[in-house]
Amino acid sequence: MINIKTLPGADCNSDHNLLMSKIKIKSTSKAVNNLKLNLKLLKTNTAIKEQYTVEVKNRFTGLEEIQEVEQRWVKLKDALTQRATETVPTMKTTGKRKWMTEEILELMEKRRLAKPNKVRHKEINKEIKRKCDQAKEKWLNEQCEEIETELYKEPKAMYKRIQEITGRKASSKTGCIKSKDGSIIMEKDKKLERWSEYISELFDDDRNEDLTLQDIPEGPEIMREEVENTIKNMKTGKATGPDMISTEMMQALEDLRIIKNIYWEQKAAVRVEEETSNFQSIKRGVRQGCVLSPDLFSLYSEMIMRQIEEIEGLKIGGHNINNIRYADDTVLTADSEEKLQELLNKLMEESENKGLELNSKKTESMIITRKTSIPKCEIKIRENTIKQANSFKYLGTQITSDGRNHQEIKSRIAQAKASFQQMKSIMTNIKMSIVVRKRILEAFIEPVLLYRCEAWTIDERMKRSLETTEIWFLRRMMRIPWTAKKTNEEVLTEAQTTRQLMTKIRKRQAKFVGQVIRRNQLEHLVTTGKFDGKRGRGRPREKMLDSLVDWMNIGKPSEMIREMSCNVGWRSLIAHASRHGT
């Protein structure tokens, strides 16, 4: 600590004086300020796209005359990156208060100058508060409108906007990692060495460097249209590699001829505090973000799964279903412990033949039953008994051993309430219009609550929980305490709304089931098919189709399924049921 002093003239709208101190600390290396280009303009701004395309094509002149591959690649990379830096504007940085306007800033300056005149200072201060409330409400309305349009078009942009409004930040970084022996590493150079060591060991493989392929089946040549279509369908908004070439740069060009071996001799490095570790060879696995990665993994997984498709699993509607897959998330299904073990053994055998290995720590078993006491299930992977779970998450959804949706719905309600609490300062601000706050509720909170609601089977108990949650939001938005003794109907009247949550859920379920029935694929079979065997004792559980039949006021499920075959007619029935409520 070198010096401390107060600044009585600081304009911070308080009678306290600002305390300033001068301290001396150890100097650190200055972080590299990498300016981000607004690459989205290459898709939305025609003038910038045309200018960039012309500039790059001019730099391509004489490229084919260069014989050295490395020199040609360097010139190609420079043409793409340098032209982008010159033609594409950088991302504009905005302040913490994105709704702030120039008019408010000018008023703040007037308030600072009017400090000697207390009456004038007070008037300007009230005007600033009023302008801030208006600007914030207008900005929130604009954000809601954009989110409503981006919900299905650009989910990534929508969630980024939600994080901006809620003030959510990425998890903090500790700045330290563990060494191989478990000790903490703080020094930057040692962290880079540790990352290089980790990558080298993780992706090491005993493979023959002089690989020769025999009996290669000849196929058709790669067409130019295939390359163009692949580049066109690549995902945008992704981080660039060391070459700094983004997907948007390639998509902006009309013709791009690059042929490169991308899987053999590939290397990777880790960036730590703006510095990069040594590059290490990647000898196994597929490249993250590469257009070939999904196809390569699908080829491997399909070859393996075809070897087990004849093994008996679950019989639904006369069809054998022994596996459910989404990307690399795989579920094996069977009606007995012995059949499930047989499936797993065959899967392990075929996977090992293809160079893949099952991770026993990430594999769990579950018995789905109506019984209160769940039987034990001992499924083994190489003599290791895997964990038997009562619940687990699959594709973001809670699957439980009782086959119900209760835990999933409760989890969704808890997550929605947590999201509401993160936006409490906005949602409970009575100075803001209730109409705006209801729009924010629909745009930000309800997507969290209603995730996967299309597949919920909602009984009376869960229906009451969802309706209670709907009123819970309104009571807090209106700042109505429980001591006010207001009924739910009075709360709805004061909020100028009606119960809408269950109607929204039923509409989404009806649209989803209609699409499933018309597609006539596996989902149709699971929804309408029947299991082999005898029916258990007791009253049958209510199915989702049964609840939809009641809501749509249709005689029975078979009649409803016939109505679903016509898309136009089914949508008119949904609209009619929505108008008359659940």
Coordinates of C-alpha atoms in Angstrom, one line a residue:
M1 CA 0.0 0.0 0.0
I2 CA 1.6 3.3 -1.1
N3 CA -1.1 6.0 -0.7
I4 CA -4.8 6.3 0.4
K5 CA -7.1 9.3 -0.1
T6 CA -10.7 10.3 -0.4
L7 CA -12.4 12.0 -3.4
P8 CA -15.3 14.1 -2.0
G9 CA -16.4 15.2 -5.5
A10 CA -17.2 11.8 -6.9
D11 CA -20.7 11.6 -8.4
C12 CA -22.0 8.3 -7.1
N13 CA -25.4 9.4 -5.9
S14 CA -24.4 8.9 -2.2
D15 CA -23.4 11.0 0.8
H16 CA -20.3 8.8 1.2
N17 CA -16.9 9.8 -0.1
L18 CA -15.1 7.6 -2.5
L19 CA -11.9 6.0 -1.0
M20 CA -9.0 5.6 -3.4
S21 CA -5.8 3.7 -2.7
K22 CA -2.5 3.2 -4.6
I23 CA -0.9 -0.2 -4.3
K24 CA 2.1 -1.9 -5.7
I25 CA 1.8 -5.4 -7.0
K26 CA 4.0 -7.8 -9.0
S27 CA 3.7 -7.2 -12.7
T28 CA 2.2 -10.0 -14.8
S29 CA 2.4 -10.7 -18.5
K30 CA -0.1 -8.6 -20.5
A31 CA -2.9 -10.6 -22.0
V32 CA -3.1 -10.7 -25.7
N33 CA -6.2 -8.7 -26.9
N34 CA -7.6 -10.8 -29.7
L35 CA -10.2 -8.7 -31.5
K36 CA -13.2 -10.9 -32.6
L37 CA -14.6 -10.4 -36.1
N38 CA -18.3 -10.1 -36.6
L39 CA -18.3 -13.1 -39.0
K40 CA -22.1 -13.3 -38.9
L41 CA -22.1 -10.3 -41.3
L42 CA -20.7 -12.6 -44.0
K43 CA -24.1 -14.3 -44.1
T44 CA -26.4 -11.3 -43.4
N45 CA -24.6 -8.4 -45.1
T46 CA -24.5 -8.8 -48.9
A47 CA -22.1 -5.9 -49.5
I48 CA -19.5 -7.2 -47.0
K49 CA -19.8 -10.8 -48.4
E50 CA -19.3 -9.6 -52.0
Q51 CA -16.3 -7.4 -51.1
Y52 CA -14.7 -10.3 -49.1
T53 CA -15.3 -12.8 -52.0
V54 CA -13.7 -10.4 -54.5
E55 CA -10.7 -9.7 -52.3
V56 CA -10.0 -13.4 -51.7
K57 CA -10.4 -14.3 -55.3
N58 CA -7.8 -11.7 -56.2
R59 CA -5.4 -13.2 -53.7
F60 CA -6.0 -16.6 -55.3
T61 CA -4.3 -15.4 -58.5
G62 CA -1.2 -17.5 -59.2
L63 CA -2.0 -20.0 -56.4
E64 CA -2.1 -23.0 -58.8
E65 CA 1.4 -22.1 -60.1
I66 CA 3.0 -22.8 -56.7
Q67 CA 4.3 -26.3 -56.6
E68 CA 5.2 -26.5 -52.9
V69 CA 2.2 -27.7 -51.0
E70 CA 3.2 -25.9 -47.7
Q71 CA 3.7 -22.6 -49.6
R72 CA 0.3 -23.0 -51.3
W73 CA -1.4 -23.7 -48.0
V74 CA 0.2 -20.6 -46.3
K75 CA -0.9 -18.4 -49.2
L76 CA -4.4 -19.8 -49.1
K77 CA -4.6 -19.3 -45.3
D78 CA -3.3 -15.7 -45.5
A79 CA -5.8 -14.9 -48.3
L80 CA -8.7 -16.1 -46.1
T81 CA -7.7 -14.6 -42.8
Q82 CA -6.1 -11.3 -43.9
R83 CA -8.9 -10.4 -46.2
A84 CA -11.4 -11.1 -43.4
T85 CA -9.5 -8.8 -41.0
E86 CA -9.6 -6.0 -43.6
T87 CA -13.2 -6.3 -44.8
V88 CA -15.2 -7.7 -41.8
P89 CA -15.8 -5.3 -38.9
T90 CA -15.0 -6.4 -35.3
M91 CA -17.6 -7.2 -32.7
K92 CA -18.8 -4.1 -30.9
T93 CA -18.2 -4.2 -27.2
T94 CA -21.2 -3.1 -25.1
G95 CA -21.4 -1.9 -21.6
K96 CA -22.8 -3.8 -18.6
R97 CA -26.1 -1.9 -19.0
K98 CA -27.0 -2.7 -22.6
W99 CA -30.2 -0.7 -22.3
M100 CA -28.3 2.6 -21.6
T101 CA -29.0 5.4 -24.0
E102 CA -27.1 8.6 -24.9
E103 CA -29.9 10.7 -23.6
I104 CA -29.5 9.1 -20.1
L105 CA -25.8 9.7 -20.2
E106 CA -26.3 13.3 -21.0
L107 CA -28.7 13.7 -18.1
M108 CA -26.1 12.1 -15.8
E109 CA -23.6 14.7 -16.9
K110 CA -26.2 17.5 -16.2
R111 CA -26.9 16.0 -12.8
R112 CA -23.2 16.1 -12.0
L113 CA -22.9 19.7 -12.9
A114 CA -26.1 20.6 -11.0
K115 CA -24.8 19.2 -7.7
P116 CA -24.6 22.7 -6.0
N117 CA -28.3 23.2 -6.7
K118 CA -30.0 20.5 -4.6
V119 CA -33.5 21.1 -6.0
R120 CA -32.3 20.9 -9.6
H121 CA -30.1 17.9 -8.8
K122 CA -33.2 16.1 -7.3
E123 CA -35.3 16.8 -10.3
I124 CA -32.7 15.5 -12.8
N125 CA -32.2 12.5 -10.6
K126 CA -35.9 11.6 -10.8
E127 CA -35.9 12.1 -14.5
I128 CA -32.9 9.8 -14.9
K129 CA -34.6 7.0 -12.9
R130 CA -37.8 7.4 -15.0
K131 CA -35.8 7.3 -18.2
C132 CA -33.8 4.2 -17.0
D133 CA -37.1 2.3 -16.3
Q134 CA -38.5 3.2 -19.7
A135 CA -35.3 2.3 -21.5
K136 CA -34.9 -1.0 -19.6
E137 CA -38.5 -2.0 -20.3
K138 CA -38.2 -1.2 -24.0
W139 CA -34.9 -3.2 -24.2
L140 CA -36.5 -6.2 -22.5
N141 CA -39.4 -6.1 -24.9
E142 CA -37.0 -6.1 -27.9
Q143 CA -35.1 -9.0 -26.4
C144 CA -38.4 -11.0 -25.9
E145 CA -39.3 -10.4 -29.5
E146 CA -36.0 -11.6 -30.8
I147 CA -36.1 -14.6 -28.6
E148 CA -39.5 -15.6 -29.8
T149 CA -38.2 -15.5 -33.4
E150 CA -34.9 -17.3 -32.5
L151 CA -36.5 -20.1 -30.4
Y152 CA -36.6 -22.5 -33.3
K153 CA -34.4 -20.8 -35.9
E154 CA -31.2 -20.2 -33.8
P155 CA -31.3 -22.0 -30.4
K156 CA -27.7 -21.1 -29.7
A157 CA -28.3 -17.3 -30.2
M158 CA -31.4 -17.6 -28.0
Y159 CA -29.6 -19.2 -25.1
K160 CA -26.8 -16.7 -25.4
R161 CA -29.4 -13.9 -25.1
I162 CA -30.9 -15.5 -22.1
Q163 CA -27.5 -15.6 -20.4
E164 CA -27.1 -11.9 -21.2
I165 CA -30.4 -10.9 -19.6
T166 CA -30.1 -13.2 -16.5
G167 CA -26.5 -12.2 -15.9
R168 CA -25.3 -15.8 -15.9
K169 CA -21.5 -16.1 -16.2
A170 CA -19.3 -19.0 -17.0
S171 CA -17.9 -21.0 -14.1
S172 CA -14.8 -19.5 -12.6
K173 CA -11.4 -20.9 -13.4
T174 CA -9.1 -22.0 -10.6
G175 CA -6.0 -21.4 -12.7
C176 CA -4.3 -24.6 -11.5
I177 CA -4.2 -28.2 -12.5
K178 CA -2.9 -31.5 -11.0
S179 CA 0.3 -33.2 -12.0
K180 CA 0.5 -36.9 -12.7
D181 CA 1.4 -37.6 -9.0
G182 CA -1.6 -35.4 -7.8
S183 CA 0.3 -32.3 -6.7
I184 CA -1.0 -28.9 -7.7
I185 CA 0.7 -27.0 -10.5
M186 CA 0.5 -23.2 -10.6
E187 CA 3.3 -22.2 -13.0
K188 CA 2.2 -21.5 -16.6
D189 CA 5.1 -23.3 -18.3
K190 CA 4.6 -26.4 -16.1
K191 CA 0.8 -26.4 -16.9
L192 CA 1.6 -26.4 -20.6
E193 CA 4.0 -29.3 -20.1
R194 CA 1.4 -31.2 -18.1
W195 CA -1.3 -30.7 -20.8
S196 CA 1.1 -31.9 -23.5
E197 CA 1.9 -35.0 -21.5
Y198 CA -1.8 -35.7 -20.9
I199 CA -2.8 -35.4 -24.6
S200 CA 0.1 -37.6 -25.6
E201 CA -0.9 -40.3 -23.2
L202 CA -4.7 -40.0 -23.9
F203 CA -4.5 -40.3 -27.6
D204 CA -1.5 -42.6 -27.9
D205 CA -2.0 -45.8 -29.9
D206 CA 0.1 -48.7 -31.1
R207 CA -0.4 -48.3 -34.8
N208 CA 1.7 -49.0 -37.7
E209 CA 3.0 -45.7 -39.1
D210 CA 3.6 -47.3 -42.6
L211 CA -0.1 -48.2 -43.1
T212 CA -0.8 -49.9 -46.4
L213 CA -4.4 -50.6 -47.4
Q214 CA -5.2 -53.7 -49.5
D215 CA -8.3 -54.5 -51.5
I216 CA -9.6 -51.0 -51.4
P217 CA -13.1 -50.9 -52.8
E218 CA -13.4 -48.3 -55.6
G219 CA -16.3 -46.0 -55.4
P220 CA -17.5 -43.0 -57.4
E221 CA -15.3 -39.9 -57.4
I222 CA -16.2 -37.1 -55.0
M223 CA -18.4 -34.6 -56.9
R224 CA -17.9 -30.9 -56.6
E225 CA -21.6 -30.5 -55.5
E226 CA -20.9 -32.9 -52.6
V227 CA -18.0 -30.7 -51.4
E228 CA -20.1 -27.5 -51.8
N229 CA -23.0 -29.0 -49.9
T230 CA -20.8 -30.2 -47.1
I231 CA -19.3 -26.7 -46.6
K232 CA -22.7 -25.2 -46.8
N233 CA -24.0 -27.4 -44.0
M234 CA -21.1 -26.9 -41.7
K235 CA -22.1 -25.4 -38.3
T236 CA -21.2 -21.8 -37.8
G237 CA -20.3 -19.9 -34.7
K238 CA -17.6 -22.4 -33.7
A239 CA -14.1 -21.5 -32.5
T240 CA -11.3 -21.6 -35.0
G241 CA -8.2 -23.7 -34.9
P242 CA -4.6 -22.4 -35.1
D243 CA -5.1 -21.5 -38.8
M244 CA -7.8 -19.0 -37.7
I245 CA -10.0 -20.0 -40.6
S246 CA -13.7 -20.0 -39.6
T247 CA -16.6 -21.8 -41.3
E248 CA -18.1 -18.5 -42.2
M249 CA -15.1 -17.5 -44.3
M250 CA -15.3 -20.7 -46.3
Q251 CA -19.1 -20.5 -46.8
A252 CA -18.8 -16.9 -48.1
L253 CA -16.8 -18.2 -51.1
E254 CA -18.4 -19.6 -54.2
D255 CA -15.6 -22.0 -55.0
L256 CA -13.1 -23.5 -52.6
R257 CA -10.7 -26.4 -53.7
I258 CA -8.9 -27.8 -50.8
I259 CA -7.8 -31.5 -50.6
K260 CA -6.0 -32.5 -47.4
N261 CA -5.4 -35.5 -45.3
I262 CA -7.1 -34.6 -42.1
Y263 CA -7.0 -37.8 -40.1
W264 CA -3.5 -39.1 -40.6
E265 CA -0.7 -37.2 -38.8
Q266 CA -3.2 -34.9 -37.1
K267 CA -2.0 -33.0 -34.0
A268 CA -3.6 -31.0 -31.2
A269 CA -2.5 -28.5 -28.5
V270 CA -4.1 -26.8 -25.4
R271 CA -4.3 -23.1 -25.0
V272 CA -3.6 -21.9 -21.4
E273 CA -3.8 -18.2 -20.6
E274 CA -3.3 -17.1 -24.3
E275 CA -0.4 -19.4 -24.7
T276 CA -0.3 -22.8 -26.5
S277 CA 1.3 -26.0 -25.4
N278 CA 3.4 -28.2 -27.6
F279 CA 1.5 -30.0 -30.4
Q280 CA 1.0 -33.8 -29.7
S281 CA 0.0 -36.5 -32.2
I282 CA -3.6 -37.7 -32.1
K283 CA -3.5 -41.4 -33.0
R284 CA -7.1 -42.4 -32.3
G285 CA -10.5 -40.9 -32.1
V286 CA -12.3 -38.6 -34.5
R287 CA -11.9 -34.9 -34.9
Q288 CA -14.3 -32.7 -32.9
G289 CA -16.4 -30.5 -35.2
C290 CA -15.2 -32.3 -38.4
V291 CA -17.9 -33.0 -41.0
L292 CA -16.6 -36.6 -41.3
S293 CA -16.7 -37.4 -37.6
P294 CA -20.4 -38.2 -37.3
D295 CA -20.3 -40.4 -40.5
L296 CA -17.1 -42.2 -39.3
F297 CA -18.6 -42.9 -35.9
S298 CA -21.9 -44.0 -37.4
L299 CA -20.0 -46.5 -39.7
Y300 CA -18.3 -48.0 -36.7
S301 CA -21.4 -48.1 -34.4
E302 CA -23.6 -49.5 -37.2
M303 CA -21.2 -52.3 -38.0
I304 CA -21.2 -53.2 -34.3
M305 CA -24.9 -53.0 -33.8
R306 CA -25.7 -55.1 -36.8
Q307 CA -24.0 -58.0 -35.1
I308 CA -26.4 -57.9 -32.1
E309 CA -29.7 -57.0 -33.9
E310 CA -30.7 -60.7 -34.0
I311 CA -30.4 -61.2 -30.2
E312 CA -33.7 -61.0 -28.4
G313 CA -34.5 -57.8 -26.5
L314 CA -38.0 -56.4 -26.0
K315 CA -40.9 -57.5 -28.1
I316 CA -43.2 -54.5 -28.9
G317 CA -45.9 -54.9 -31.4
G318 CA -44.2 -58.1 -32.7
H319 CA -40.9 -56.2 -33.4
N320 CA -37.6 -56.9 -31.6
I321 CA -36.0 -53.8 -30.1
N322 CA -32.8 -54.4 -28.2
N323 CA -31.0 -51.0 -28.5
I324 CA -31.8 -47.3 -28.6
R325 CA -29.1 -45.0 -29.9
Y326 CA -28.6 -41.3 -30.2
A327 CA -25.1 -40.4 -31.4
D328 CA -22.8 -42.1 -28.9
D329 CA -25.5 -42.5 -26.2
T330 CA -26.6 -46.1 -26.3
V331 CA -29.2 -48.0 -24.3
L332 CA -29.6 -51.8 -24.4
T333 CA -33.0 -53.2 -23.7
A334 CA -34.2 -56.7 -22.7
D335 CA -36.9 -58.4 -20.7
S336 CA -34.6 -60.4 -18.5
E337 CA -31.2 -60.2 -16.8
E338 CA -29.8 -63.1 -18.8
K339 CA -30.8 -61.6 -22.2
L340 CA -29.3 -58.2 -21.2
Q341 CA -26.0 -59.8 -20.2
E342 CA -25.9 -61.7 -23.5
L343 CA -26.5 -58.5 -25.4
L344 CA -23.7 -56.7 -23.4
N345 CA -21.2 -59.6 -23.9
K346 CA -21.8 -59.6 -27.7
L347 CA -21.5 -55.8 -27.8
M348 CA -18.2 -55.9 -25.9
E349 CA -16.8 -58.6 -28.2
E350 CA -17.7 -56.7 -31.4
S351 CA -16.5 -53.4 -30.0
E352 CA -13.1 -54.8 -29.0
N353 CA -12.7 -56.3 -32.5
K354 CA -13.1 -52.8 -33.9
G355 CA -10.7 -51.3 -31.4
L356 CA -13.3 -49.8 -29.0
E357 CA -13.7 -50.4 -25.3
L358 CA -16.6 -50.0 -23.0
N359 CA -16.1 -47.9 -19.9
S360 CA -17.6 -49.8 -16.9
K361 CA -17.6 -46.6 -14.8
K362 CA -19.9 -44.8 -17.2
T363 CA -22.2 -47.8 -17.7
E364 CA -25.2 -48.5 -15.5
S365 CA -28.1 -50.9 -15.4
M366 CA -31.7 -50.4 -14.4
I367 CA -34.8 -52.5 -13.9
I368 CA -38.1 -50.7 -14.8
T369 CA -40.9 -52.2 -12.8
R370 CA -44.1 -51.4 -11.0
K371 CA -43.0 -53.2 -7.8
T372 CA -42.1 -51.2 -4.8
S373 CA -39.1 -53.4 -4.0
I374 CA -36.8 -53.4 -7.0
P375 CA -35.0 -56.7 -7.7
K376 CA -31.3 -56.8 -7.9
C377 CA -29.6 -57.0 -11.3
E378 CA -25.9 -58.0 -11.6
I379 CA -24.7 -57.1 -15.0
K380 CA -20.9 -57.5 -15.5
I381 CA -18.3 -56.0 -17.8
R382 CA -15.1 -58.1 -17.6
E383 CA -15.8 -59.4 -14.1
N384 CA -16.8 -55.9 -12.9
T385 CA -20.4 -55.6 -11.7
I386 CA -21.8 -52.4 -13.0
K387 CA -23.8 -50.0 -10.8
Q388 CA -27.6 -50.6 -10.7
A389 CA -29.3 -47.2 -10.7
N390 CA -32.8 -46.2 -9.7
S391 CA -32.6 -43.2 -12.0
F392 CA -30.3 -41.7 -14.6
K393 CA -30.3 -38.9 -17.1
Y394 CA -30.6 -39.8 -20.8
L395 CA -30.5 -36.9 -23.3
G396 CA -31.2 -34.4 -20.5
T397 CA -34.2 -36.4 -19.2
Q398 CA -34.6 -38.1 -15.9
I399 CA -35.4 -41.9 -16.4
T400 CA -36.6 -43.7 -13.2
S401 CA -37.1 -47.3 -12.3
D402 CA -40.8 -46.9 -11.7
G403 CA -41.4 -45.8 -15.3
R404 CA -43.1 -42.6 -14.2
N405 CA -42.5 -38.9 -15.0
H406 CA -42.8 -37.7 -11.5
Q407 CA -39.1 -37.1 -10.8
E408 CA -38.6 -35.5 -14.2
I409 CA -41.5 -33.1 -13.7
K410 CA -40.3 -32.2 -10.2
S411 CA -36.8 -31.6 -11.5
R412 CA -38.2 -29.4 -14.3
I413 CA -40.2 -27.4 -11.8
A414 CA -37.2 -26.9 -9.5
Q415 CA -35.0 -25.8 -12.5
A416 CA -37.7 -23.4 -13.7
K417 CA -37.9 -21.9 -10.2
A418 CA -34.2 -21.5 -10.0
S419 CA -34.2 -19.7 -13.4
F420 CA -36.9 -17.4 -12.0
Q421 CA -34.8 -16.6 -8.9
Q422 CA -31.9 -15.7 -11.2
M423 CA -34.1 -13.1 -12.8
K424 CA -35.8 -12.1 -9.6
S425 CA -34.7 -8.5 -9.9
I426 CA -36.6 -8.2 -13.3
M427 CA -39.5 -10.5 -12.6
T428 CA -40.5 -8.9 -9.3
N429 CA -40.0 -5.3 -10.4
I430 CA -43.4 -3.8 -10.0
K431 CA -42.3 -0.6 -11.8
M432 CA -42.1 -2.7 -15.0
S433 CA -45.3 -3.6 -16.8
I434 CA -46.8 -7.0 -15.9
V435 CA -47.3 -7.6 -19.7
V436 CA -43.6 -7.3 -20.3
R437 CA -42.8 -9.6 -17.3
K438 CA -45.2 -12.2 -18.5
R439 CA -43.5 -12.2 -21.9
I440 CA -40.2 -12.7 -20.2
L441 CA -41.7 -15.6 -18.3
E442 CA -42.9 -17.2 -21.5
A443 CA -39.6 -16.6 -23.3
F444 CA -37.1 -17.4 -20.6
I445 CA -38.6 -19.5 -17.8
E446 CA -41.2 -21.7 -19.6
P447 CA -38.7 -23.3 -22.0
V448 CA -36.9 -24.6 -19.0
L449 CA -40.1 -25.9 -17.4
L450 CA -41.5 -27.5 -20.5
Y451 CA -38.4 -29.2 -21.9
R452 CA -39.6 -32.7 -23.2
C453 CA -43.1 -32.1 -22.0
E454 CA -44.3 -33.7 -25.2
A455 CA -43.5 -37.2 -23.7
W456 CA -44.9 -36.6 -20.2
T457 CA -47.8 -38.8 -18.9
I458 CA -49.4 -36.3 -16.5
D459 CA -51.7 -37.7 -13.7
E460 CA -53.8 -35.6 -11.4
R461 CA -51.1 -35.2 -8.9
M462 CA -48.6 -33.9 -11.4
K463 CA -51.3 -31.7 -13.0
R464 CA -51.8 -30.0 -9.6
S465 CA -48.1 -29.5 -9.2
L466 CA -47.8 -27.8 -12.6
E467 CA -50.8 -25.6 -12.0
T468 CA -49.4 -24.7 -8.5
T469 CA -46.1 -23.7 -10.2
E470 CA -47.9 -21.5 -12.7
I471 CA -49.6 -19.6 -9.8
W472 CA -46.3 -19.5 -7.8
F473 CA -44.7 -17.5 -10.6
L474 CA -47.6 -15.0 -10.8
R475 CA -47.7 -14.5 -7.0
R476 CA -44.0 -13.6 -6.9
M477 CA -44.3 -11.4 -10.0
M478 CA -47.2 -9.5 -8.3
R479 CA -45.4 -9.5 -4.9
I480 CA -48.4 -11.1 -3.3
P481 CA -47.4 -12.7 0.1
W482 CA -49.3 -15.7 1.5
T483 CA -50.5 -13.5 4.4
A484 CA -52.6 -11.5 1.8
K485 CA -55.1 -14.5 1.7
K486 CA -55.8 -14.0 -2.0
T487 CA -57.3 -16.9 -3.9
N488 CA -55.7 -18.2 -7.1
E489 CA -58.6 -16.8 -9.1
E490 CA -58.0 -13.3 -7.6
V491 CA -54.3 -13.6 -8.5
L492 CA -55.1 -14.5 -12.1
T493 CA -57.5 -11.6 -12.4
E494 CA -55.0 -9.2 -11.0
A495 CA -52.3 -10.5 -13.4
Q496 CA -54.8 -10.1 -16.3
T497 CA -54.5 -13.7 -17.4
T498 CA -55.9 -17.2 -17.1
R499 CA -54.5 -20.7 -16.6
Q500 CA -52.6 -21.5 -19.7
L501 CA -49.8 -23.9 -18.8
M502 CA -51.7 -27.2 -19.1
T503 CA -53.2 -26.1 -22.4
K504 CA -49.8 -25.3 -23.8
I505 CA -48.5 -28.8 -22.6
R506 CA -51.5 -30.6 -24.2
K507 CA -51.1 -28.6 -27.5
R508 CA -47.4 -29.6 -27.7
Q509 CA -48.2 -33.2 -26.9
A510 CA -51.0 -33.4 -29.5
K511 CA -48.8 -31.9 -32.2
F512 CA -45.9 -34.2 -31.3
V513 CA -47.9 -37.4 -31.3
G514 CA -49.5 -36.4 -34.6
Q515 CA -46.1 -36.1 -36.2
V516 CA -45.1 -39.5 -34.6
I517 CA -48.1 -41.3 -36.0
R518 CA -47.8 -39.8 -39.5
R519 CA -44.1 -40.7 -39.7
N520 CA -44.9 -44.4 -39.0
Q521 CA -41.4 -45.3 -37.7
L522 CA -40.0 -46.6 -34.4
E523 CA -41.6 -43.9 -32.3
H524 CA -45.0 -44.9 -33.7
L525 CA -44.4 -48.5 -32.8
V526 CA -43.4 -47.7 -29.2
T527 CA -46.4 -45.3 -28.8
T528 CA -49.1 -47.6 -30.1
G529 CA -47.6 -51.1 -29.9
K530 CA -48.2 -53.7 -27.1
F531 CA -45.8 -55.8 -25.1
D532 CA -45.8 -59.5 -25.2
G533 CA -46.9 -61.3 -22.0
K534 CA -49.5 -61.1 -19.4
R535 CA -50.9 -57.9 -17.8
G536 CA -49.9 -57.3 -14.2
R537 CA -52.3 -57.2 -11.3
G538 CA -54.0 -54.0 -10.4
R539 CA -55.4 -51.1 -12.3
P540 CA -53.5 -50.2 -15.5
R541 CA -51.6 -47.0 -15.5
E542 CA -52.9 -44.0 -17.5
K543 CA -51.1 -43.6 -20.8
M544 CA -50.3 -40.3 -22.5
L545 CA -52.7 -41.3 -25.3
D546 CA -55.5 -41.7 -22.8
S547 CA -55.0 -38.3 -21.3
L548 CA -55.0 -36.8 -24.8
V549 CA -58.3 -38.6 -25.6
D550 CA -59.9 -36.9 -22.6
W551 CA -58.5 -33.5 -23.5
M552 CA -59.5 -33.8 -27.2
N553 CA -62.9 -35.2 -26.2
I554 CA -62.6 -38.1 -28.6
G555 CA -64.1 -41.5 -28.0
K556 CA -61.0 -43.8 -27.8
P557 CA -57.3 -43.9 -28.8
S558 CA -58.0 -45.8 -32.0
E559 CA -60.3 -43.0 -33.2
M560 CA -57.8 -40.3 -32.3
I561 CA -55.0 -42.1 -34.2
R562 CA -57.2 -42.2 -37.3
E563 CA -57.8 -38.4 -37.0
M564 CA -54.0 -37.8 -36.8
S565 CA -53.5 -39.2 -40.3
C566 CA -54.7 -35.8 -41.7
N567 CA -52.5 -33.0 -40.6
V568 CA -54.9 -30.2 -41.4
G569 CA -57.8 -31.8 -39.7
W570 CA -55.8 -32.7 -36.7
R571 CA -54.5 -29.2 -36.3
S572 CA -58.1 -27.9 -36.4
L573 CA -59.1 -30.3 -33.7
I574 CA -56.2 -29.1 -31.5
A575 CA -57.2 -25.5 -32.0
H576 CA -60.8 -26.4 -31.0
A577 CA -59.7 -28.2 -27.9
S578 CA -57.4 -25.3 -26.9
R579 CA -60.2 -22.8 -27.1
H580 CA -62.4 -24.9 -24.8
G581 CA -59.6 -25.6 -22.3
T582 CA -58.5 -28.9 -20.6

